Amino acid sequence: EEETPILRSGDVVYTFTTFGGGIKHAEISGQYAVQDKENLVSLNKDEPQPVGRLTSGVDEYLDIVYRHEKERDTSNSISFIGQTKGGLIIRKRWTLEEDEVAGQSYRLKLDLEFENHGENPVQLSDYGLFAGSAAPLWKGEWDRHITLFYQKDGDYKKRRVLKFKKGKKPSFRGDGGILGFAGVSNQFFATIIEPETAYDAWIWGDRRAIEFPKIADGGSGEAIRMGMSLPEETLSVKGDNKESLTFNLYLGPKDNLLLRKIGEDYGEVMNYGMFGWISFVLSWLLNVLFSGLFSKMFDAWGWGFAIVTLTIIIRAVMWPLQNKSTRAMKRMSKLQPEMKELREKYADDPGRMNQEMMKMYREYGINPLGGCLPLLVQIPIFFGFYIMLQYAVELRQQSFLWVEDLALPDTVAKLPFSLPFLGDGVNLLPTVMAVTMVLQMALTPKTGDKMQRRLFMMMPIIFFFFCYN
């Protein structure tokens, strides 16, 4: 019969199981499930395999029922003992982090002890450790957020659940190099396992179909799971038949600043991408604005005001470039009649027409790319800001104006029918954004030919559909 002992830290309730001797699930205090005011976010929830279960191959698990060694338990630790059919005795001791360090409430340690009492030598690298699974919190979470990751020879690697093509591609096994850490994550939470001593390992990954609760509008999604091998150690039949290993675990929110305090390399788990350094700076500034200013001024809406203020700061810093771009566009618009005359005059001689246009640009001190280059400089900042907000767990369950949760669409009503590409939700923010973009374009100098202007006028519609959900 399964036993499920519990360990409690300040922010996590860890539920263990004797079926595998690992973490069945971990509930995060203060973080409620999507559209749910009662049930907490639970990592590894509904996953049949516990975090820390021993494996014998890719998605293959040792069928061991452990005994809960209650006599060895303390207020901060739980112990299990089990044995394989071949005589390998396995002891597991899970201990909460006792030192006052960054992320203490989300950290614990796994001590593994192996002792070979069988008739044949045991190669530890034939076994592995299950790192857990990560699933989307609701059907609107993108597949690109569901990721397995590992540090191979000092380099951060990741693989999204999309790589498995909803089961069309099989699970994989690959070289993990000298493994620094490994784990799984969704948009806002991660499970990280780090060997106390890095070793040469192989890793594997797989996917699993899941169903969302009805309270979060139901539907189905894809969870990702992974495991890693144990070190190359041989346990002989007599003499050198014992081995001890230690792993440090983190099960908690993907808080950018917190993860970097735990370990500088842990910041990679945020999966910010190519503009990550911009996202990191903006994440730091957003937290400074909230903690240093708005948290002291408002009981609610603080994070919303921090986002608005950060946006104003970014726009202020970019104003010189924006102003330069606007001036260049105004100058270009004034030259439109003369440019039209040149096109008509040298319609049969494109080379001469280009020479005359460049001459005219020099006379009026105009750079034809002056209106575009400032916009190109702003693109990395836009994407860095957008991605940072997308992964900011600080925004979960935070309200602003009519928005109940800044980490979800601002749905204010449901339609009795579903619209193509939009669904059945009535979301105000993207509607306001599209309207203001149209107004902004109406005030912007008109440059380029009619086709270019039509393309620009399509941008509010494109962004409306892109951002709606």
Short mmCIF file of C-alpha atoms in Angstrom, two decimals:
data_model
loop_
_atom_site.label_atom_id
_atom_site.label_comp_id
_atom_site.label_asym_id
_atom_site.label_seq_id
_atom_site.Cartn_x
_atom_site.Cartn_y
_atom_site.Cartn_z
CA GLU A 1 0.00 0.00 0.00
CA GLU A 2 1.35 3.42 -0.96
CA GLU A 3 2.54 5.76 1.78
CA THR A 4 2.75 9.50 1.10
CA PRO A 5 4.75 11.26 3.84
CA ILE A 6 5.04 15.06 3.70
CA LEU A 7 7.77 17.65 4.29
CA ARG A 8 6.90 21.34 4.65
CA SER A 9 9.19 24.28 4.01
CA GLY A 10 8.21 27.93 4.20
CA ASP A 11 6.83 28.05 0.65
CA VAL A 12 6.47 24.43 -0.53
CA VAL A 13 4.64 21.32 0.63
CA TYR A 14 6.50 18.25 -0.69
CA THR A 15 4.46 15.05 -0.90
CA PHE A 16 6.62 11.93 -1.23
CA THR A 17 5.67 8.38 -2.17
CA THR A 18 7.01 4.94 -1.31
CA PHE A 19 6.26 3.99 -4.95
CA GLY A 20 9.67 5.11 -6.22
CA GLY A 21 10.91 6.91 -3.11
CA GLY A 22 10.60 10.36 -4.68
CA ILE A 23 8.57 13.56 -4.78
CA LYS A 24 5.04 12.78 -5.93
CA HIS A 25 4.24 16.50 -6.25
CA ALA A 26 5.17 19.86 -4.72
CA GLU A 27 2.55 22.52 -3.96
CA ILE A 28 3.78 26.13 -4.15
CA SER A 29 2.39 28.33 -1.40
CA GLY A 30 0.58 31.47 -2.56
CA GLN A 31 0.48 30.38 -6.22
CA TYR A 32 -3.00 29.26 -7.22
CA ALA A 33 -3.89 27.25 -10.31
CA VAL A 34 -5.30 29.19 -13.27
CA GLN A 35 -8.78 30.59 -12.59
CA ASP A 36 -8.80 28.63 -9.32
CA LYS A 37 -9.01 30.28 -5.89
CA GLU A 38 -8.64 27.07 -3.87
CA ASN A 39 -6.06 24.70 -5.40
CA LEU A 40 -2.40 25.64 -5.44
CA VAL A 41 0.00 25.19 -8.36
CA SER A 42 1.44 21.69 -7.99
CA LEU A 43 4.69 20.73 -9.75
CA ASN A 44 4.83 17.20 -11.19
CA LYS A 45 1.07 17.01 -10.65
CA ASP A 46 -0.70 14.06 -12.31
CA GLU A 47 2.69 12.64 -13.38
CA PRO A 48 2.72 8.90 -12.62
CA GLN A 49 6.46 8.94 -11.81
CA PRO A 50 7.86 10.85 -8.80
CA VAL A 51 10.82 13.22 -9.09
CA GLY A 52 13.94 11.31 -8.10
CA ARG A 53 12.72 7.85 -9.13
CA LEU A 54 15.48 5.63 -10.49
CA THR A 55 15.31 4.68 -14.16
CA SER A 56 16.73 1.80 -16.17
CA GLY A 57 16.54 3.47 -19.59
CA VAL A 58 14.64 6.08 -21.57
CA ASP A 59 11.31 6.53 -19.78
CA GLU A 60 11.78 3.14 -18.08
CA TYR A 61 11.60 2.94 -14.28
CA LEU A 62 12.77 0.55 -11.58
CA ASP A 63 9.72 -1.18 -10.16
CA ILE A 64 10.66 -0.79 -6.51
CA VAL A 65 8.36 -0.14 -3.57
CA TYR A 66 10.48 1.53 -0.89
CA ARG A 67 10.05 1.28 2.84
CA HIS A 68 9.64 4.58 4.65
CA GLU A 69 12.35 4.52 7.34
CA LYS A 70 10.45 6.53 9.93
CA GLU A 71 13.10 5.79 12.56
CA ARG A 72 15.62 7.86 10.54
CA ASP A 73 13.28 10.79 9.85
CA THR A 74 13.80 14.24 11.36
CA SER A 75 11.64 17.36 11.22
CA ASN A 76 13.49 18.37 8.04
CA SER A 77 14.17 15.01 6.37
CA ILE A 78 12.55 11.81 5.11
CA SER A 79 14.32 8.50 4.40
CA PHE A 80 13.49 5.50 2.20
CA ILE A 81 15.13 2.15 1.58
CA GLY A 82 14.56 -0.31 -1.27
CA GLN A 83 16.22 -3.23 -3.04
CA THR A 84 16.35 -4.49 -6.61
CA LYS A 85 15.83 -8.14 -7.53
CA GLY A 86 19.57 -8.34 -8.22
CA GLY A 87 20.50 -7.40 -4.67
CA LEU A 88 21.28 -3.66 -5.05
CA ILE A 89 20.23 -1.87 -1.86
CA ILE A 90 19.20 1.76 -2.39
CA ARG A 91 18.81 4.34 0.38
CA LYS A 92 17.33 7.78 -0.24
CA ARG A 93 17.38 10.67 2.17
CA TRP A 94 15.53 13.89 1.30
CA THR A 95 16.50 16.94 3.38
CA LEU A 96 15.13 20.48 3.29
CA GLU A 97 17.72 23.24 2.85
CA GLU A 98 18.67 24.30 6.37
CA ASP A 99 21.08 27.15 5.62
CA GLU A 100 19.77 30.69 5.12
CA VAL A 101 20.57 30.99 1.43
CA ALA A 102 18.76 32.41 -1.61
CA GLY A 103 15.62 30.43 -2.40
CA GLN A 104 15.92 28.36 0.78
CA SER A 105 12.20 27.51 0.84
CA TYR A 106 12.33 25.96 -2.64
CA ARG A 107 15.52 23.94 -2.18
CA LEU A 108 16.21 20.46 -0.85
CA LYS A 109 18.90 17.80 -1.04
CA LEU A 110 18.79 14.16 -2.13
CA ASP A 111 21.42 11.80 -0.70
CA LEU A 112 21.63 8.48 -2.54
CA GLU A 113 23.45 5.45 -1.15
CA PHE A 114 24.02 2.24 -3.13
CA GLU A 115 25.27 -1.04 -1.73
CA ASN A 116 25.69 -4.13 -3.90
CA HIS A 117 24.72 -7.36 -2.15
CA GLY A 118 24.15 -9.26 -5.38
CA GLU A 119 26.19 -11.87 -7.17
CA ASN A 120 27.22 -9.63 -10.09
CA PRO A 121 28.97 -6.25 -10.38
CA VAL A 122 26.67 -3.23 -10.86
CA GLN A 123 27.40 -0.38 -13.28
CA LEU A 124 25.71 2.74 -11.89
CA SER A 125 25.59 4.44 -15.31
CA ASP A 126 23.06 1.77 -16.34
CA TYR A 127 20.68 3.59 -14.00
CA GLY A 128 19.35 7.12 -14.10
CA LEU A 129 17.38 9.69 -12.14
CA PHE A 130 13.99 11.03 -13.21
CA ALA A 131 14.04 14.84 -13.19
CA GLY A 132 10.25 15.18 -13.25
CA SER A 133 7.79 16.61 -15.73
CA ALA A 134 6.52 20.10 -16.59
CA ALA A 135 3.06 20.77 -17.97
CA PRO A 136 1.28 23.92 -19.14
CA LEU A 137 -0.94 25.49 -16.48
CA TRP A 138 -3.82 26.03 -18.91
CA LYS A 139 -4.66 25.52 -22.58
CA GLY A 140 -3.60 29.06 -23.53
CA GLU A 141 0.03 28.45 -22.51
CA TRP A 142 2.24 28.06 -25.57
CA ASP A 143 4.05 24.81 -26.32
CA ARG A 144 7.28 26.80 -26.64
CA HIS A 145 7.14 27.45 -22.89
CA ILE A 146 7.24 23.72 -22.04
CA THR A 147 10.95 22.91 -22.01
CA LEU A 148 13.58 20.48 -20.80
CA PHE A 149 17.06 21.88 -20.28
CA TYR A 150 20.54 20.86 -19.18
CA GLN A 151 24.01 22.33 -18.84
CA LYS A 152 26.42 20.38 -21.03
CA ASP A 153 30.14 21.13 -20.59
CA GLY A 154 29.22 24.59 -19.30
CA ASP A 155 26.84 25.39 -22.18
CA TYR A 156 23.09 25.73 -21.66
CA LYS A 157 20.96 23.46 -23.88
CA LYS A 158 17.19 23.20 -24.17
CA ARG A 159 14.57 21.28 -26.08
CA ARG A 160 10.92 22.32 -26.30
CA VAL A 161 7.97 19.95 -26.27
CA LEU A 162 7.34 21.03 -29.88
CA LYS A 163 10.34 18.88 -30.85
CA PHE A 164 8.28 15.79 -30.12
CA LYS A 165 5.49 16.80 -32.54
CA LYS A 166 2.64 15.55 -30.33
CA GLY A 167 4.00 12.03 -30.27
CA LYS A 168 4.94 11.83 -33.96
CA LYS A 169 8.62 11.93 -33.02
CA PRO A 170 9.86 9.44 -30.41
CA SER A 171 11.65 10.15 -27.17
CA PHE A 172 15.36 10.89 -27.47
CA ARG A 173 18.57 9.98 -25.69
CA GLY A 174 21.60 12.25 -26.02
CA ASP A 175 25.01 13.09 -24.66
CA GLY A 176 24.79 15.37 -21.63
CA GLY A 177 28.55 15.95 -21.47
CA ILE A 178 29.83 17.00 -18.07
CA LEU A 179 26.41 17.62 -16.57
CA GLY A 180 26.15 20.78 -14.49
CA PHE A 181 22.38 20.70 -13.94
CA ALA A 182 19.19 19.54 -15.68
CA GLY A 183 15.46 19.98 -15.35
CA VAL A 184 12.08 20.87 -16.81
CA SER A 185 10.01 24.06 -16.84
CA ASN A 186 6.79 25.63 -18.02
CA GLN A 187 6.12 29.35 -18.42
CA PHE A 188 6.45 30.23 -14.73
CA PHE A 189 7.84 27.26 -12.73
CA ALA A 190 10.85 24.95 -12.92
CA THR A 191 12.32 21.80 -11.41
CA ILE A 192 16.14 21.84 -11.39
CA ILE A 193 18.43 18.98 -10.33
CA GLU A 194 22.14 19.64 -9.86
CA PRO A 195 24.68 16.93 -8.96
CA GLU A 196 26.88 18.15 -6.13
CA THR A 197 29.83 16.91 -8.21
CA ALA A 198 29.40 17.30 -11.98
CA TYR A 199 29.96 14.11 -13.99
CA ASP A 200 29.80 12.74 -17.53
CA ALA A 201 26.19 11.75 -18.22
CA TRP A 202 23.59 11.02 -20.87
CA ILE A 203 20.13 12.55 -20.77
CA TRP A 204 16.76 11.61 -22.23
CA GLY A 205 13.48 13.38 -22.94
CA ASP A 206 9.90 12.47 -23.76
CA ARG A 207 6.38 13.97 -23.84
CA ARG A 208 3.00 13.05 -22.41
CA ALA A 209 -0.53 14.14 -23.27
CA ILE A 210 -2.47 15.81 -20.43
CA GLU A 211 -5.98 17.12 -19.78
CA PHE A 212 -6.67 20.51 -18.18
CA PRO A 213 -9.24 20.95 -15.40
CA LYS A 214 -12.64 22.32 -16.42
CA ILE A 215 -12.22 25.33 -14.16
CA ALA A 216 -9.39 26.45 -16.50
CA ASP A 217 -11.66 25.96 -19.55
CA GLY A 218 -10.58 22.33 -20.08
CA GLY A 219 -8.83 21.13 -23.20
CA SER A 220 -5.66 19.09 -23.66
CA GLY A 221 -1.94 19.83 -23.82
CA GLU A 222 1.55 18.37 -23.86
CA ALA A 223 3.80 17.84 -20.85
CA ILE A 224 7.55 17.27 -21.12
CA ARG A 225 9.62 14.91 -18.96
CA MET A 226 13.31 14.07 -18.69
CA GLY A 227 15.91 12.02 -16.89
CA MET A 228 19.68 11.74 -16.59
CA SER A 229 22.08 8.89 -16.02
CA LEU A 230 24.11 8.27 -12.89
CA PRO A 231 27.95 8.46 -12.98
CA GLU A 232 30.30 5.82 -14.37
CA GLU A 233 30.94 3.89 -11.16
CA THR A 234 31.22 0.12 -10.75
CA LEU A 235 30.06 -1.59 -7.57
CA SER A 236 31.89 -4.88 -7.20
CA VAL A 237 30.52 -7.98 -5.52
CA LYS A 238 33.00 -7.77 -2.65
CA GLY A 239 35.10 -4.96 -1.30
CA ASP A 240 34.30 -1.76 -3.21
CA ASN A 241 30.56 -2.32 -3.30
CA LYS A 242 29.29 1.04 -1.96
CA GLU A 243 28.76 4.46 -3.52
CA SER A 244 27.18 7.71 -2.29
CA LEU A 245 25.82 10.55 -4.46
CA THR A 246 24.28 13.91 -3.59
CA PHE A 247 21.94 16.04 -5.70
CA ASN A 248 20.65 19.55 -4.97
CA LEU A 249 17.11 20.32 -6.13
CA TYR A 250 15.07 23.46 -6.74
CA LEU A 251 11.30 23.25 -7.22
CA GLY A 252 9.73 26.68 -7.47
CA PRO A 253 8.96 29.80 -9.51
CA LYS A 254 11.09 30.98 -12.42
CA ASP A 255 11.98 34.21 -10.65
CA ASN A 256 14.81 35.71 -12.68
CA LEU A 257 16.54 37.59 -9.84
CA LEU A 258 16.12 34.72 -7.37
CA LEU A 259 17.51 32.09 -9.75
CA ARG A 260 20.59 34.21 -10.46
CA LYS A 261 21.23 34.56 -6.73
CA ILE A 262 21.14 30.77 -6.35
CA GLY A 263 23.57 30.32 -9.24
CA GLU A 264 24.54 32.69 -12.04
CA ASP A 265 24.05 29.92 -14.62
CA TYR A 266 20.52 29.29 -13.33
CA GLY A 267 19.45 32.53 -15.01
CA GLU A 268 19.53 30.64 -18.32
CA VAL A 269 16.47 28.67 -17.15
CA MET A 270 14.38 31.79 -17.86
CA ASN A 271 14.79 30.94 -21.59
CA TYR A 272 14.80 34.62 -22.57
CA GLY A 273 16.50 33.88 -25.88
CA MET A 274 18.84 35.98 -28.01
CA PHE A 275 17.88 39.28 -26.32
CA GLY A 276 18.26 37.79 -22.85
CA TRP A 277 20.59 40.49 -21.51
CA ILE A 278 17.98 43.13 -22.34
CA SER A 279 15.26 41.08 -20.65
CA PHE A 280 17.45 40.65 -17.55
CA VAL A 281 18.09 44.40 -17.22
CA LEU A 282 14.40 45.20 -17.69
CA SER A 283 13.38 42.50 -15.20
CA TRP A 284 15.73 44.00 -12.62
CA LEU A 285 14.40 47.51 -13.28
CA LEU A 286 10.76 46.35 -13.09
CA ASN A 287 11.41 44.80 -9.67
CA VAL A 288 13.23 47.94 -8.48
CA LEU A 289 10.27 50.10 -9.50
CA PHE A 290 7.79 47.84 -7.73
CA SER A 291 9.69 47.16 -4.51
CA GLY A 292 11.22 50.62 -4.20
CA LEU A 293 8.20 52.71 -5.14
CA PHE A 294 4.81 51.23 -5.97
CA SER A 295 4.60 48.46 -3.36
CA LYS A 296 4.77 51.19 -0.72
CA MET A 297 2.18 53.38 -2.43
CA PHE A 298 -0.53 50.89 -3.42
CA ASP A 299 -2.07 47.81 -1.84
CA ALA A 300 -3.04 46.67 -5.35
CA TRP A 301 -2.17 47.60 -8.93
CA GLY A 302 1.49 48.11 -7.98
CA TRP A 303 2.86 45.80 -10.67
CA GLY A 304 0.64 47.42 -13.29
CA PHE A 305 1.95 50.88 -12.43
CA ALA A 306 5.51 49.49 -12.49
CA ILE A 307 4.95 48.21 -16.06
CA VAL A 308 3.49 51.55 -17.18
CA THR A 309 6.40 53.46 -15.60
CA LEU A 310 8.99 51.15 -17.14
CA THR A 311 7.35 51.64 -20.55
CA ILE A 312 7.57 55.43 -20.12
CA ILE A 313 11.25 55.14 -19.13
CA ILE A 314 12.00 53.04 -22.22
CA ARG A 315 10.15 55.49 -24.47
CA ALA A 316 12.01 58.43 -22.88
CA VAL A 317 15.40 56.79 -23.44
CA MET A 318 14.47 55.99 -27.03
CA TRP A 319 13.01 59.46 -27.69
CA PRO A 320 16.12 60.93 -29.40
CA LEU A 321 16.12 58.07 -31.92
CA GLN A 322 12.36 58.30 -32.38
CA ASN A 323 12.59 62.05 -32.89
CA LYS A 324 15.36 61.61 -35.44
CA SER A 325 13.27 59.03 -37.28
CA THR A 326 10.23 61.35 -37.34
CA ARG A 327 12.29 64.27 -38.66
CA ALA A 328 13.74 62.10 -41.41
CA MET A 329 10.27 60.93 -42.39
CA LYS A 330 8.96 64.51 -42.47
CA ARG A 331 11.81 65.59 -44.73
CA MET A 332 11.21 62.64 -47.01
CA SER A 333 7.50 63.50 -47.20
CA LYS A 334 8.32 67.06 -48.30
CA LEU A 335 10.48 65.72 -51.12
CA GLN A 336 7.77 63.45 -52.49
CA PRO A 337 6.75 65.86 -55.32
CA GLU A 338 10.37 66.25 -56.49
CA MET A 339 10.98 62.51 -56.27
CA LYS A 340 7.86 61.92 -58.35
CA GLU A 341 9.21 64.28 -61.02
CA LEU A 342 12.55 62.42 -61.09
CA ARG A 343 10.78 59.08 -61.49
CA GLU A 344 8.77 60.42 -64.42
CA LYS A 345 11.75 62.20 -66.01
CA TYR A 346 14.11 59.21 -65.84
CA ALA A 347 11.56 56.41 -66.11
CA ASP A 348 13.65 54.76 -68.86
CA ASP A 349 17.00 55.24 -67.08
CA PRO A 350 16.91 53.76 -63.53
CA GLY A 351 20.66 54.29 -63.03
CA ARG A 352 20.44 58.02 -63.75
CA MET A 353 17.30 58.30 -61.62
CA ASN A 354 19.14 56.81 -58.61
CA GLN A 355 22.10 59.17 -59.16
CA GLU A 356 19.80 62.21 -59.18
CA MET A 357 17.96 61.04 -56.09
CA MET A 358 21.20 60.54 -54.16
CA LYS A 359 22.30 63.99 -55.27
CA MET A 360 19.04 65.45 -53.98
CA TYR A 361 19.47 63.61 -50.66
CA ARG A 362 22.92 65.16 -50.23
CA GLU A 363 21.67 68.64 -51.05
CA TYR A 364 18.93 68.45 -48.40
CA GLY A 365 21.05 66.51 -45.88
CA ILE A 366 18.78 63.50 -45.83
CA ASN A 367 19.75 59.90 -45.09
CA PRO A 368 17.25 57.66 -46.93
CA LEU A 369 17.64 55.09 -44.16
CA GLY A 370 17.30 57.69 -41.40
CA GLY A 371 13.68 56.76 -40.77
CA CYS A 372 14.39 53.01 -40.60
CA LEU A 373 17.62 52.63 -38.60
CA PRO A 374 16.21 54.04 -35.33
CA LEU A 375 13.29 51.64 -35.63
CA LEU A 376 15.70 48.71 -36.10
CA VAL A 377 17.56 49.71 -32.93
CA GLN A 378 14.28 49.61 -31.00
CA ILE A 379 13.33 46.10 -32.15
CA PRO A 380 15.67 44.20 -29.73
CA ILE A 381 14.37 46.32 -26.83
CA PHE A 382 10.76 45.65 -27.84
CA PHE A 383 11.33 41.88 -28.00
CA GLY A 384 13.40 41.87 -24.81
CA PHE A 385 10.63 43.71 -22.95
CA TYR A 386 7.88 41.53 -24.44
CA ILE A 387 9.64 38.26 -23.54
CA MET A 388 10.55 39.49 -20.04
CA LEU A 389 6.90 40.27 -19.28
CA GLN A 390 5.88 36.91 -20.73
CA TYR A 391 8.02 34.99 -18.21
CA ALA A 392 7.57 37.32 -15.20
CA VAL A 393 6.10 35.06 -12.52
CA GLU A 394 5.80 38.18 -10.33
CA LEU A 395 2.80 39.22 -12.45
CA ARG A 396 0.77 36.06 -11.71
CA GLN A 397 -2.47 36.84 -9.84
CA GLN A 398 -1.71 40.58 -9.84
CA SER A 399 -4.57 42.86 -10.87
CA PHE A 400 -4.63 46.23 -12.64
CA LEU A 401 -7.67 48.27 -13.68
CA TRP A 402 -10.11 45.68 -15.10
CA VAL A 403 -7.36 43.03 -15.51
CA GLU A 404 -7.73 40.30 -12.88
CA ASP A 405 -4.42 38.56 -13.65
CA LEU A 406 -1.55 40.26 -15.50
CA ALA A 407 -0.25 36.84 -16.56
CA LEU A 408 -3.47 35.98 -18.42
CA PRO A 409 -5.56 37.61 -21.17
CA ASP A 410 -7.75 40.44 -19.83
CA THR A 411 -11.01 38.67 -20.68
CA VAL A 412 -13.96 40.75 -19.44
CA ALA A 413 -16.77 38.67 -20.98
CA LYS A 414 -17.48 35.49 -22.91
CA LEU A 415 -19.29 35.37 -26.24
CA PRO A 416 -21.93 32.68 -26.86
CA PHE A 417 -19.94 31.71 -29.95
CA SER A 418 -16.29 31.41 -30.96
CA LEU A 419 -14.61 33.68 -33.52
CA PRO A 420 -11.85 32.40 -35.85
CA PHE A 421 -8.35 33.07 -34.42
CA LEU A 422 -9.85 34.98 -31.46
CA GLY A 423 -11.96 32.46 -29.55
CA ASP A 424 -14.92 33.43 -27.41
CA GLY A 425 -13.24 35.87 -25.02
CA VAL A 426 -13.74 39.65 -25.11
CA ASN A 427 -10.27 41.11 -24.41
CA LEU A 428 -10.01 44.91 -24.11
CA LEU A 429 -6.26 45.63 -23.99
CA PRO A 430 -5.44 44.42 -27.53
CA THR A 431 -8.50 46.32 -28.81
CA VAL A 432 -7.29 49.54 -27.17
CA MET A 433 -3.81 48.88 -28.57
CA ALA A 434 -5.11 48.49 -32.15
CA VAL A 435 -7.13 51.71 -31.92
CA THR A 436 -4.20 53.73 -30.55
CA MET A 437 -1.91 52.35 -33.28
CA VAL A 438 -4.36 53.57 -35.92
CA LEU A 439 -4.48 57.03 -34.30
CA GLN A 440 -0.69 57.14 -34.06
CA MET A 441 -0.34 56.30 -37.76
CA ALA A 442 -2.83 59.01 -38.63
CA LEU A 443 -0.49 61.54 -36.96
CA THR A 444 2.67 60.13 -38.59
CA PRO A 445 4.01 61.74 -41.79
CA LYS A 446 3.04 59.77 -44.89
CA THR A 447 6.09 58.52 -46.80
CA GLY A 448 6.75 55.85 -49.42
CA ASP A 449 4.43 54.65 -52.13
CA LYS A 450 0.81 53.61 -51.74
CA MET A 451 1.70 49.92 -51.33
CA GLN A 452 4.05 50.68 -48.41
CA ARG A 453 1.44 52.85 -46.73
CA ARG A 454 -1.14 50.09 -47.10
CA LEU A 455 1.25 47.61 -45.50
CA PHE A 456 1.79 49.98 -42.57
CA MET A 457 -1.95 50.38 -42.16
CA MET A 458 -2.21 46.59 -41.89
CA MET A 459 0.08 46.54 -38.85
CA PRO A 460 -2.64 47.34 -36.26
CA ILE A 461 -4.71 44.45 -37.59
CA ILE A 462 -1.73 42.06 -37.55
CA PHE A 463 -0.74 43.01 -34.00
CA PHE A 464 -4.37 42.81 -32.88
CA PHE A 465 -4.61 39.16 -33.90
CA PHE A 466 -1.05 38.43 -32.74
CA CYS A 467 -1.60 39.77 -29.20
CA TYR A 468 -5.29 39.06 -28.66
CA ASN A 469 -4.99 35.87 -26.59
#
